[in-house]
Coordinates of C-alpha atoms and ligand atoms in Angstrom, one line a residue:
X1 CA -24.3 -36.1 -43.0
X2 CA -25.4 -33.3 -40.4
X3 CA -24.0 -29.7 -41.5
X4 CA -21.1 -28.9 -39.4
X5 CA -21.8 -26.1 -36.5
X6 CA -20.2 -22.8 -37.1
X7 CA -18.7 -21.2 -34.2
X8 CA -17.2 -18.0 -34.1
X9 CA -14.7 -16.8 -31.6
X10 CA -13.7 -13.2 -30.8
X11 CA -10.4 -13.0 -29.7
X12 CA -7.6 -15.1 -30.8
X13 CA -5.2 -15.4 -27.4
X14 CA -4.4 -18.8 -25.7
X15 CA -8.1 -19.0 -25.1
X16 CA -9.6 -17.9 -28.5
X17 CA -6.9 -19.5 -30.8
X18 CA -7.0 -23.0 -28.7
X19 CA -10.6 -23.1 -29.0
X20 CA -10.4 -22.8 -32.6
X21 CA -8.0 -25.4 -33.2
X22 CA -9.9 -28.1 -31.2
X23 CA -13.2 -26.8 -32.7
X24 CA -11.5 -27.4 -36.2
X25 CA -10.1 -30.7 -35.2
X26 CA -14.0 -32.0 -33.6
X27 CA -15.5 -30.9 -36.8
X28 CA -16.5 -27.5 -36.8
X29 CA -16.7 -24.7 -39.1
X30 CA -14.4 -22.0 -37.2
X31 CA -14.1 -18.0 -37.8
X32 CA -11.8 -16.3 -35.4
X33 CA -12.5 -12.1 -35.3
X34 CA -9.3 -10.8 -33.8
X35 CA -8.5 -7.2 -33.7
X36 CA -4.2 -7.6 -32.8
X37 CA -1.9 -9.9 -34.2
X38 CA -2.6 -13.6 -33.6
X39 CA -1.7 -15.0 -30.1
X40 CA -3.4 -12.1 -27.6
X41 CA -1.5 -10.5 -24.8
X42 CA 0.4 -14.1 -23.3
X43 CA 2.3 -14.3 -27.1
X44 CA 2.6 -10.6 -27.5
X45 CA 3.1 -8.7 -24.3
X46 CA 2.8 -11.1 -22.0
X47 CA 4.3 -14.6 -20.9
X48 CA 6.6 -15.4 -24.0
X49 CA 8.0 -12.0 -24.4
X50 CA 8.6 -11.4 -20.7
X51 CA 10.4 -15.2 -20.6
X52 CA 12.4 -14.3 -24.0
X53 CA 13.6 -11.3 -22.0
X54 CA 14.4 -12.7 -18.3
X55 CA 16.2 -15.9 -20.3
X56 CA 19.2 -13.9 -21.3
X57 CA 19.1 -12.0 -18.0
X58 CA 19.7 -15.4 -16.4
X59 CA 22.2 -16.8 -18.7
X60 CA 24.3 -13.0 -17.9
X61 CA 24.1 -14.3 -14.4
X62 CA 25.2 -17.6 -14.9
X63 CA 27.8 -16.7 -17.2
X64 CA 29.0 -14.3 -13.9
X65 CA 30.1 -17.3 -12.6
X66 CA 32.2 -18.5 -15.7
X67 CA 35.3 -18.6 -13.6
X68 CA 34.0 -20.7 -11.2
X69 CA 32.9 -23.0 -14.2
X70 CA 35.8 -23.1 -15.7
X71 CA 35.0 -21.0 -18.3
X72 CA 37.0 -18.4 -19.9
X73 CA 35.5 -15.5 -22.1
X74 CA 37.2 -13.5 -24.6
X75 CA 35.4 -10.4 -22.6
X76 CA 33.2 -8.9 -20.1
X77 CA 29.6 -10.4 -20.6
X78 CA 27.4 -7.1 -21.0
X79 CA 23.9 -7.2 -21.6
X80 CA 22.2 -5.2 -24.7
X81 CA 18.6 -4.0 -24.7
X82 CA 18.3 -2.9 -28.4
X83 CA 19.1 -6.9 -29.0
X84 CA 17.8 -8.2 -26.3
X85 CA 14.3 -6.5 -27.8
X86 CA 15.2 -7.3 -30.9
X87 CA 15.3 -11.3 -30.4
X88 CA 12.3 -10.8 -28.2
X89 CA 10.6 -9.6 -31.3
X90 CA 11.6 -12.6 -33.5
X91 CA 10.5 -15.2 -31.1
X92 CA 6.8 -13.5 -31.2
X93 CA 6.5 -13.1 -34.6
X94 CA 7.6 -16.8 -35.1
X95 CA 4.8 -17.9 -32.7
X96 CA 2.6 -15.7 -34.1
X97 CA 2.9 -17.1 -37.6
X98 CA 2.9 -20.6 -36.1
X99 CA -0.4 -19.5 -34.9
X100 CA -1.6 -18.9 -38.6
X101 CA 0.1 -21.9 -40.1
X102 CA -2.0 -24.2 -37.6
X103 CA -5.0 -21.8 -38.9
X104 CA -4.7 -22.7 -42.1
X105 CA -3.5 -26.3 -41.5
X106 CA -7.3 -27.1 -39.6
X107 CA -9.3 -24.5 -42.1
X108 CA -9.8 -22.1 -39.4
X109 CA -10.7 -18.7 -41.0
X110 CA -9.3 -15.6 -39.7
X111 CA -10.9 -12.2 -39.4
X112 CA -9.2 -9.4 -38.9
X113 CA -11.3 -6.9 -37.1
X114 CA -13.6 -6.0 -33.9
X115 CA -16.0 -8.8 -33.5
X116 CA -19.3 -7.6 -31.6
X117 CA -22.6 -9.2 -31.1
X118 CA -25.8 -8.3 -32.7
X119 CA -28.0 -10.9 -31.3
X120 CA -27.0 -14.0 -29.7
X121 CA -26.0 -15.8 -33.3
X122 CA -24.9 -13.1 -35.5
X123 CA -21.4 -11.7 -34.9
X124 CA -20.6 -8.5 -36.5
X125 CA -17.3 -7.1 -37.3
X126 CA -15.4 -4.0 -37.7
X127 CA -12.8 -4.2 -40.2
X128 CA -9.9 -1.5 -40.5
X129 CA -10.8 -0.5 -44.0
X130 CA -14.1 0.8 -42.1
X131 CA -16.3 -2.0 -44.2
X132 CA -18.1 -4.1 -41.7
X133 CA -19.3 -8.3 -41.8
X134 CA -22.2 -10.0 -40.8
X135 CA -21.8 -13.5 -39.9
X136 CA -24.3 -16.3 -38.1
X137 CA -22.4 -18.6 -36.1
X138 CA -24.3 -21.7 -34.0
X139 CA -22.1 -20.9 -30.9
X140 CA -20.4 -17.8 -30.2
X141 CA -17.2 -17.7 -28.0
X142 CA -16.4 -14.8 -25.9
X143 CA -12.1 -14.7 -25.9
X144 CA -11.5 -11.3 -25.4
X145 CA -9.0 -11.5 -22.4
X146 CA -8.0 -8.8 -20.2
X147 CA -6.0 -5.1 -20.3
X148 CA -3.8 -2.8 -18.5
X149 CA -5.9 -0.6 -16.4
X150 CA -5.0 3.3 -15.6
X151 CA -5.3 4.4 -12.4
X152 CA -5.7 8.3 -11.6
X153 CA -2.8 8.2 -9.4
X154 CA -0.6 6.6 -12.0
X155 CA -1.6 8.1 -15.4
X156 CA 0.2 6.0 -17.7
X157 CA 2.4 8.0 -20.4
X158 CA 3.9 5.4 -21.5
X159 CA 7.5 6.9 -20.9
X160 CA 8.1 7.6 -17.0
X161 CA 4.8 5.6 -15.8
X162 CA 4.4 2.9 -17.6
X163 CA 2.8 -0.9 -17.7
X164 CA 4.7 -4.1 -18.3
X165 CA 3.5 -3.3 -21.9
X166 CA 5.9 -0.6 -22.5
X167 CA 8.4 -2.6 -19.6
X168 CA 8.9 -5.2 -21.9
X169 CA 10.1 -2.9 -24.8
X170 CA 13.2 -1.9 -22.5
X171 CA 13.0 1.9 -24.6
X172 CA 15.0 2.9 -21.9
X173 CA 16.7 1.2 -18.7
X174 CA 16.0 3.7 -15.5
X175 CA 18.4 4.4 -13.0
X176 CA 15.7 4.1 -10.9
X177 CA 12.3 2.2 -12.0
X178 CA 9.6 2.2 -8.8
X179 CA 7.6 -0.9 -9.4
X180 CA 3.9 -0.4 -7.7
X181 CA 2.9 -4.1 -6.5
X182 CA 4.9 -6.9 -5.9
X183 CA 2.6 -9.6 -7.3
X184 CA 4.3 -12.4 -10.0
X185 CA 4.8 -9.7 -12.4
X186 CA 6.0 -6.6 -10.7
X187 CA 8.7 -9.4 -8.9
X188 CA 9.7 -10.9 -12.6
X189 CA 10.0 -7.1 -14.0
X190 CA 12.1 -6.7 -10.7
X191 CA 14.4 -9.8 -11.9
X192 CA 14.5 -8.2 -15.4
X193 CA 15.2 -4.9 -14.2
X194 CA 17.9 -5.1 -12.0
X195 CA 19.3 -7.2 -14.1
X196 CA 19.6 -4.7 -17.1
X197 CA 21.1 -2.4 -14.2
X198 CA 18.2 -0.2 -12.8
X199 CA 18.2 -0.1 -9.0
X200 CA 14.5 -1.3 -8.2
X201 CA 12.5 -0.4 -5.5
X202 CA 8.8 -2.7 -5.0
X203 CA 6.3 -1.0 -3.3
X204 CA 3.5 -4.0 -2.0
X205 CA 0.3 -3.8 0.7
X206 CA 0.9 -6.7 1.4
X207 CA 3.0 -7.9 4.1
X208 CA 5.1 -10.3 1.8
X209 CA 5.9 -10.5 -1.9
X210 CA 3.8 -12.9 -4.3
X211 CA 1.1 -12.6 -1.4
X212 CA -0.6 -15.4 -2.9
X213 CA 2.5 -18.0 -2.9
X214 CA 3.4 -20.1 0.2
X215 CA 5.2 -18.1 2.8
X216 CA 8.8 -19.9 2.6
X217 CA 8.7 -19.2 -1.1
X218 CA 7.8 -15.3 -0.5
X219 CA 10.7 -15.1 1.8
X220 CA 13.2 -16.4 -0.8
X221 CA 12.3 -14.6 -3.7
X222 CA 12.6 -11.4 -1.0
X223 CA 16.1 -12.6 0.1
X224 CA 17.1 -13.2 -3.7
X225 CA 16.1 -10.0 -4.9
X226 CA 17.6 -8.5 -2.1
X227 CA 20.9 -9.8 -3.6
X228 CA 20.3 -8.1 -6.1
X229 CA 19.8 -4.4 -4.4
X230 CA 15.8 -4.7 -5.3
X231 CA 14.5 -2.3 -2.1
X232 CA 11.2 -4.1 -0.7
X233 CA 8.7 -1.9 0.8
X234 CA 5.9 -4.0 1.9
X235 CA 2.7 -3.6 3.9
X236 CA 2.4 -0.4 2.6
X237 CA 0.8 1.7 -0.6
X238 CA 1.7 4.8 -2.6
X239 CA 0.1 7.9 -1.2
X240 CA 0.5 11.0 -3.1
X241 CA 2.8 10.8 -6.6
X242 CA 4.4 14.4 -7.7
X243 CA 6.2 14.6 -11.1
X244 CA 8.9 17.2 -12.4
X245 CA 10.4 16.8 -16.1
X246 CA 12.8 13.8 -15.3
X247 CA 12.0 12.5 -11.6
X248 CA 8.9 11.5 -10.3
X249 CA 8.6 11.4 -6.5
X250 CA 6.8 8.9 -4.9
X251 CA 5.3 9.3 -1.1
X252 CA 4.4 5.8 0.6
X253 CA 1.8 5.8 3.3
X254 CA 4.6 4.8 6.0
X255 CA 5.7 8.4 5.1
X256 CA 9.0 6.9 2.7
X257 CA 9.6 9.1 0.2
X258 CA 11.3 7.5 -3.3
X259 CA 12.5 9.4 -6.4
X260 CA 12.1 7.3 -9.4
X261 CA 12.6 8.4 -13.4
X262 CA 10.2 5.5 -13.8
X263 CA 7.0 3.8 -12.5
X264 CA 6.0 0.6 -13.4
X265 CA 2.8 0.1 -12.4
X266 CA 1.6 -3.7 -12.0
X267 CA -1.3 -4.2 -10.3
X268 CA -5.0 -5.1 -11.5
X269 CA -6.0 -6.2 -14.7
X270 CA -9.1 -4.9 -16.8
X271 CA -11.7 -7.1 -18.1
X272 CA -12.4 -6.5 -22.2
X273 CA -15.9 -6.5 -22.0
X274 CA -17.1 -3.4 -23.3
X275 CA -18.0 -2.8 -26.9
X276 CA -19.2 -6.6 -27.6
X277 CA -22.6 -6.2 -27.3
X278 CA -23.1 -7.8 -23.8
X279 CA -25.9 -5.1 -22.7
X280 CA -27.8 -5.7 -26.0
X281 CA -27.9 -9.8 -26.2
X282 CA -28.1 -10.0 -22.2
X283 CA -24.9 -11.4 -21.2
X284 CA -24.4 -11.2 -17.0
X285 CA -21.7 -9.8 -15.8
X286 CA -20.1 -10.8 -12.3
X287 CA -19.6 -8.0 -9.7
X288 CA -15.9 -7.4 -10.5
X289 CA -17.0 -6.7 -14.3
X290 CA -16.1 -10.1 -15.9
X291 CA -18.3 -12.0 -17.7
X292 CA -20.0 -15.0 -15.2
X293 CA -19.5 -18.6 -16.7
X294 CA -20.6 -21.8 -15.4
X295 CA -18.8 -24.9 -15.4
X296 CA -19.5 -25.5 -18.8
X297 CA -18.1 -22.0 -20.1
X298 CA -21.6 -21.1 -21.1
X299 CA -22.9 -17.1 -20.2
X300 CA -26.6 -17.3 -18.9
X301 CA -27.0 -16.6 -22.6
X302 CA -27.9 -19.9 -25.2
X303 CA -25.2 -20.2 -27.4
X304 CA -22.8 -17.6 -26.0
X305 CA -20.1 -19.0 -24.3
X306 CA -16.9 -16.8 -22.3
X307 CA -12.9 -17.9 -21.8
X308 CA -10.3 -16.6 -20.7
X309 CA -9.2 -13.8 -18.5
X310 CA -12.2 -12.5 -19.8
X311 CA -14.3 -14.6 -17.0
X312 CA -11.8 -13.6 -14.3
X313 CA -11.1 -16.9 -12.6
X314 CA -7.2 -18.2 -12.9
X315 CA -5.5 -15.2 -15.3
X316 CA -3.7 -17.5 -16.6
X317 CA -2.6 -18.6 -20.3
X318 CA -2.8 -22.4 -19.9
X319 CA -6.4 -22.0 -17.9
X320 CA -7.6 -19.7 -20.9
X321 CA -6.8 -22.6 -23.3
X322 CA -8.2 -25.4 -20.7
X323 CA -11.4 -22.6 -21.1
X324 CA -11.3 -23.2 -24.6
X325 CA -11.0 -26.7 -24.9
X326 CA -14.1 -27.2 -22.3
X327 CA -16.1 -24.8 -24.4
X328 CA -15.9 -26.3 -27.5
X329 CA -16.1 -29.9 -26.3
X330 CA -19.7 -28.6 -24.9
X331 CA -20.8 -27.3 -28.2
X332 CA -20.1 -30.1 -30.1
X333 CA -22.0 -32.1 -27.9
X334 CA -19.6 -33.7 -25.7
X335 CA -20.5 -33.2 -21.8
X336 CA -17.3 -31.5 -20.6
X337 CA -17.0 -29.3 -17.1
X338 CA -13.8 -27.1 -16.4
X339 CA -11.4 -28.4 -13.3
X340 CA -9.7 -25.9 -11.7
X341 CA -8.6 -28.2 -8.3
X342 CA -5.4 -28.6 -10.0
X343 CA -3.7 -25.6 -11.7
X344 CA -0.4 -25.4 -12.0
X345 CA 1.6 -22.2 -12.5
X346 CA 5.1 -21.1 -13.1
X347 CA 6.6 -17.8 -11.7
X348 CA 9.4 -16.5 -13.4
X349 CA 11.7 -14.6 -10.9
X350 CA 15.3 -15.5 -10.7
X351 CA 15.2 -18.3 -9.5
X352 CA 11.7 -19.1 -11.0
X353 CA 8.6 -20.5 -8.9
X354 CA 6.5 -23.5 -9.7
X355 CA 3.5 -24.3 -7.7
X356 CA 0.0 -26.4 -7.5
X357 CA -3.0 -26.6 -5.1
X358 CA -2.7 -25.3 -1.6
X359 CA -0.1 -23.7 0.6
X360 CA 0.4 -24.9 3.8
X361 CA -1.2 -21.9 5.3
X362 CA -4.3 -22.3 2.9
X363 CA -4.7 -25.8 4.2
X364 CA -4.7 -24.6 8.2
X365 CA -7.1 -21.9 7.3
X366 CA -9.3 -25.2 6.5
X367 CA -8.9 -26.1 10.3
X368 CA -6.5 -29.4 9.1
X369 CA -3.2 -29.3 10.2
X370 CA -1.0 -30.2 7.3
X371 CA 2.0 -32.4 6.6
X372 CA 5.2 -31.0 5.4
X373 CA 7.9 -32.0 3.8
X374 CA 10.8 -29.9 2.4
X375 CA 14.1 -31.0 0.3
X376 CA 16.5 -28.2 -0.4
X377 CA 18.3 -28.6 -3.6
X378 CA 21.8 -28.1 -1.8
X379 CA 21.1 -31.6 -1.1
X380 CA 21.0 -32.8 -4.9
X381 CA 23.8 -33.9 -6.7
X382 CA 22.8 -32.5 -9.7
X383 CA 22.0 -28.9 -8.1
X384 CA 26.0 -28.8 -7.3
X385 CA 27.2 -30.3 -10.8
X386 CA 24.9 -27.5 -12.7
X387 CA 25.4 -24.7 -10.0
X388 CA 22.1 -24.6 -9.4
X389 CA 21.8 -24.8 -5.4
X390 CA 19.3 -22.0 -4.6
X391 CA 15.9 -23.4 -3.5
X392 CA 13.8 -26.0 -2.4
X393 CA 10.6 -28.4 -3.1
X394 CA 7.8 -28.8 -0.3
X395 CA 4.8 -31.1 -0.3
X396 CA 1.8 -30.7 1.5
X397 CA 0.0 -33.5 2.4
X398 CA -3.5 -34.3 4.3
X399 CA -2.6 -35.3 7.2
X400 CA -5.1 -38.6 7.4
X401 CA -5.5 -39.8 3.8
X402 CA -1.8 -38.3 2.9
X403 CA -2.8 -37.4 -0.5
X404 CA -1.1 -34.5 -2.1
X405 CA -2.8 -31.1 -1.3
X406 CA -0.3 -28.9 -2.8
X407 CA 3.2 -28.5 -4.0
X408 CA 5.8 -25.1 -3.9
X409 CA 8.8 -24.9 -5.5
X410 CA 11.8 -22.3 -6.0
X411 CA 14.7 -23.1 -7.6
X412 CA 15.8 -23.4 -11.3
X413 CA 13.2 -25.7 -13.8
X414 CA 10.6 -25.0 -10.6
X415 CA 8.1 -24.0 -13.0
X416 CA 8.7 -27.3 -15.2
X417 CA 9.1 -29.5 -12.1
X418 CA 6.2 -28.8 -11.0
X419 CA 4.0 -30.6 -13.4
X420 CA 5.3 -34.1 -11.7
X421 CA 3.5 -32.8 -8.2
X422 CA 0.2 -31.6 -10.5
X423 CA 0.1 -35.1 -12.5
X424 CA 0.1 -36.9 -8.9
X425 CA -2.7 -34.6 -7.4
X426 CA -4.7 -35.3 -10.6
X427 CA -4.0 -39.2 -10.2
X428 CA -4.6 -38.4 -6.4
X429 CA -1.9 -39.8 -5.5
X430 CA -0.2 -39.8 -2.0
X431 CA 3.2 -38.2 -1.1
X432 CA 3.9 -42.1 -0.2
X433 CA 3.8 -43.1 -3.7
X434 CA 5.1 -40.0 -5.1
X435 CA 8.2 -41.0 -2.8
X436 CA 8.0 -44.6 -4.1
X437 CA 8.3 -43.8 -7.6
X438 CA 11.8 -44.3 -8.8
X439 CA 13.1 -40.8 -9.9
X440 CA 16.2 -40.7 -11.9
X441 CA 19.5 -39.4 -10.9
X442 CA 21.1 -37.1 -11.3
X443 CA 18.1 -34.2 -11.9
X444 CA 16.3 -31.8 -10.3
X445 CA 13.5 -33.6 -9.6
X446 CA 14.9 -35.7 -6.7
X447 CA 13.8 -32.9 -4.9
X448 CA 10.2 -33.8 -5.0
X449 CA 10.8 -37.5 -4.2
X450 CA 13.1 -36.4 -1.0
X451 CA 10.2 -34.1 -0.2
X452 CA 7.6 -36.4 -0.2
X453 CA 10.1 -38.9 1.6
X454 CA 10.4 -35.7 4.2
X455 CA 6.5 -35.4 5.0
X456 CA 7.4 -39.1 6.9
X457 CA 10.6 -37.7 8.1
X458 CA 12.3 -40.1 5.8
X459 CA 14.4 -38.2 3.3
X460 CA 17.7 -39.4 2.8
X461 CA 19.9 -36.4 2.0
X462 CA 18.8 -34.6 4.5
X463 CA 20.5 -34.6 8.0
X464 CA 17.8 -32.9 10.0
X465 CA 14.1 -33.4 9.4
X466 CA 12.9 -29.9 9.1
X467 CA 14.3 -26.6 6.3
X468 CA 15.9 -24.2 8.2
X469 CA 16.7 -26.2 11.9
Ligands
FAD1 C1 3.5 -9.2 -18.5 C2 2.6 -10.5 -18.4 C3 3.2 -11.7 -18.2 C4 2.4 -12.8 -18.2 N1 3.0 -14.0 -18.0 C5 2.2 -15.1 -17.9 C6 2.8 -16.4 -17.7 O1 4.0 -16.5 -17.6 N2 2.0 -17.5 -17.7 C7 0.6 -17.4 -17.8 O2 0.0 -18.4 -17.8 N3 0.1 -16.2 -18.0 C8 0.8 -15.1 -18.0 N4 0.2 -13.9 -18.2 C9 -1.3 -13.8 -18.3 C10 -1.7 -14.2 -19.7 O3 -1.1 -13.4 -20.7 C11 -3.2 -14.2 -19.8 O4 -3.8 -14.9 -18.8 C12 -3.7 -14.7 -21.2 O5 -3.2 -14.0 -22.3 C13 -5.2 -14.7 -21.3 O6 -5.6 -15.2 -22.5 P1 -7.0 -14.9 -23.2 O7 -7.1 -15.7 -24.4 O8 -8.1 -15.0 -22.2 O9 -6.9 -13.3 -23.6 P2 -5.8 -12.4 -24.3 O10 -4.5 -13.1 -24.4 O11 -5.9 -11.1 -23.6 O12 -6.4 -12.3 -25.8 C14 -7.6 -11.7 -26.1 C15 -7.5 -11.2 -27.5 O13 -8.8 -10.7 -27.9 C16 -8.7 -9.6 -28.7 N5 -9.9 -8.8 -28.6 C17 -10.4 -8.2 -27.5 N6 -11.6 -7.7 -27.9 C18 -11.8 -8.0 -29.2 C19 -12.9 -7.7 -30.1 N7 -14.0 -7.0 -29.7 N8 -12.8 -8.1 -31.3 C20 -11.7 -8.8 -31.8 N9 -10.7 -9.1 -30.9 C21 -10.7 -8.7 -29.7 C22 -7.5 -8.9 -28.1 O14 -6.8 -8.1 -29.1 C23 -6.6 -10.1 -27.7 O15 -5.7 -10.4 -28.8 C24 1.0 -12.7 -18.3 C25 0.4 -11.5 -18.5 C26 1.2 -10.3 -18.6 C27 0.6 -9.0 -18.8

């Protein structure tokens, strides 16, 4: 029997850790370096802490309505940080050891310490004690993800300007937090936020919110937070920042001046490239700073492969672990190329996003005139029985072949929906037969099926063929 490849990974976040496990479960020999705990920034300060904390602050809002629902509680509901944290806490450090447990369950070895590379097969690492470790690895995997970056006019202290790292550790709710950039997570800290009670102000360049979502979706995330006294100041940047002890005051180019007593500043991400050795072995870098990948994950160097926010595509958790997956696949030998025509991706606001492939707008911009359709989930049965009426689905479909370019969705499970829309545009299907499948009733997912009955003008539960006429 041939030896089994060694690969080493540096980094264990939903790139690294993935790629281990599947390594493990093709056969190899796997040594993770990781210098945090287990899971990287999505399990730790990222996607399942921010969720953990925007869960309750959804169920407060529902429970709002208990009267309506025929619910009586013995008291006012109130939302608590220190516990709110607290739980936060326990749901990562559960995943975490999860993490481990599935370590040990495929005979993945753990490291803990700074992994850099001497040569294009020798990994060393930096242990805590201040001892150090050789080790040769056949393939060497490059997981080491992204970080908050510090901007001179924002100097982060960690206490009155802070990133969603020290956000999601609620030390203190602001009377009034500034949040600089209204991308997916300056609008979910927003959610979170005024939900805890802070009146929130976004500041954006853009002209809309989420700049990258489709426009109808932008505009009712806006109107949402607007419910909920979040100030909008879009098409505009900060200018000139001025702090005293306890209020920071914050001068917009429109000339808008805002006092804030915190900053949350969420914009830009920074590549975690330096210290691993990339100058010495020869890796490329891209012109932003990430490391350049091919299709196959591999760096223009043999053997060294890169995942991961690290490579700057999709910054995205499940696209790190899709990374992985191709990586590994490659280095045992099986021809594998990464997809990224259909990524879906969950946004979550209140009421959450889901989307896939391309907004109408996108589509246009490719000189095709797309067709729309739009359901609103007022017109599902199951919206009224849960109380869940906010929103819609929309399906954009080519407007020859009528397969499914892309799919937007806002309204509550949008971000699990979704995945119906992404499974057809992977099947390339067409919003036809996405509108001929039979979808069971009473759920949420109607919507899509009305929608795609919509893009012929055909949806049933819907009076008028177009949102908003
Ligand atoms: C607030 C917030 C919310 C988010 N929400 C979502 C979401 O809902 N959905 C989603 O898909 N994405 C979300 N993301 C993005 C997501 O967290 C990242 O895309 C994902 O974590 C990238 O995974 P990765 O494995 O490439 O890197 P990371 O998760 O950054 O992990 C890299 C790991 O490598 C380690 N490391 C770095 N250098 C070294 C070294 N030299 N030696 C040893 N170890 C090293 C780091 O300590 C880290 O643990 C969110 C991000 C933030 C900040």
């Amino acid at each position: 029997m041939a030896p089994s490849k060694h690969i080493v990974i540096i980094g264990a976040g939903p790139g690294g850790y993935v790629a281990a496990i599947r390594a493990a479960q093709l056969g190899a020999q796997v040594t993770v370096v990781e210098n945090q705990a287990l899971g990287g920034v999505c399990l730790n300060s990222g996607c399942i802490p921010s969720k953990a904390l925007l869960s309750v602050i959804e169920l407060s809002e529902k429970l709002k309505k208990a009267d309506d629902l025929g619910l009586t509680l013995a008291g006012p509901t109130a939302v608590n940080p220190i516990q709110m944290v607290e739980r936060k806490n326990r749901v990562v450090a559960g995943l975490v050891k999860g993490i481990a447990t599935l370590f040990k369950a495929w005979g993945v070895t753990h490291i803990e310490g700074t992994g850099m590379l001497q040569n294009a097969q020798t990994v060393e690492v930096q242990k805590a004690d201040g001892t150090s470790e050789s080790i040769h690895a056949d393939a060497v995997i490059l997981a080491t993800g992204s970080s908050w970056p510090n901007f001179p006019l924002f100097p982060i202290d960690g206490t009155m300007i802070i990133t969603s790292k020290e956000a999601l550790e609620i030390h203190r709710v602001p009377e009034n937090l500034l949040i600089v950039g209204g991308g997916v997570e300056g609008c979910e800290f927003a959610s979170l936020y005024s939900g805890l009670g802070s009146k929130v102000s976004i500041v954006e360049m853009m002209p809309k919110l989420l700049p990258l979502e489709d426009e109808e979706v932008s505009a009712l995330i806006e109107r949402e937070l607007k419910k909920r006294k979040v100030q909008c100041y879009l098409g505009t940047k900060v200018d000139k920042v001025t702090r005293s002890e306890t209020v920071t005051n914050v001068t917009l180019k429109n000339g808008t001046s805002l006092d804030a007593d915190m900053i949350l500043v969420s914009v830009g991400r920074r590549f975690n490239t330096s210290g691993l050795g990339l100058e010495k072995v020869g890796v490329q870098l891209g012109a932003r700073g990430e490391i350049s990948v091919n299709e196959r994950m591999e760096t223009n160097v043999s053997g060294v492969y890169a995942i991961g926010d690290v490579v700057g595509k999709a910054m995205l958790a499940h696209v790190a672990s899709a990374q992985g997956k191709v990586a590994v696949e490659n280095i045992m030998g099986h021809e594998q190329a990464i997809d990224y025509n259909v990524i879906p991706a969950g946004i979550f606001t209140l009421p959450e996003v889901g989307r896939v492939g391309l907004t109408e707008q996108q589509v246009r911009e490719q000189g095709i005139e797309p067709k729309i359709g739009r359901f609103r989930f007022a017109g599902l049965g199951k919206s009224h029985a849960t109380g869940d009426t906010i929103g819609f689905a929309k399906v954009v479909a080519h407007p020859e072949t009528d397969m499914i370019l892309g799919a937007h969705l806002v309204g509550a499970h949008s971000a699990d929906l979704v995945h119906e829309a992404a499974m057809a545009m992977k099947l390339k299907a067409t919003s036809t037969q996405m509108a001929e499948m039979i979808h069971a009733h009473p759920t949420q997912a109607e919507a899509l099926m009305e929608a795609a009955e919509d893009v012929h003008g055909m949806a049933i539960h819907q009076a008028r063929k177009r949102l908003g006429t």
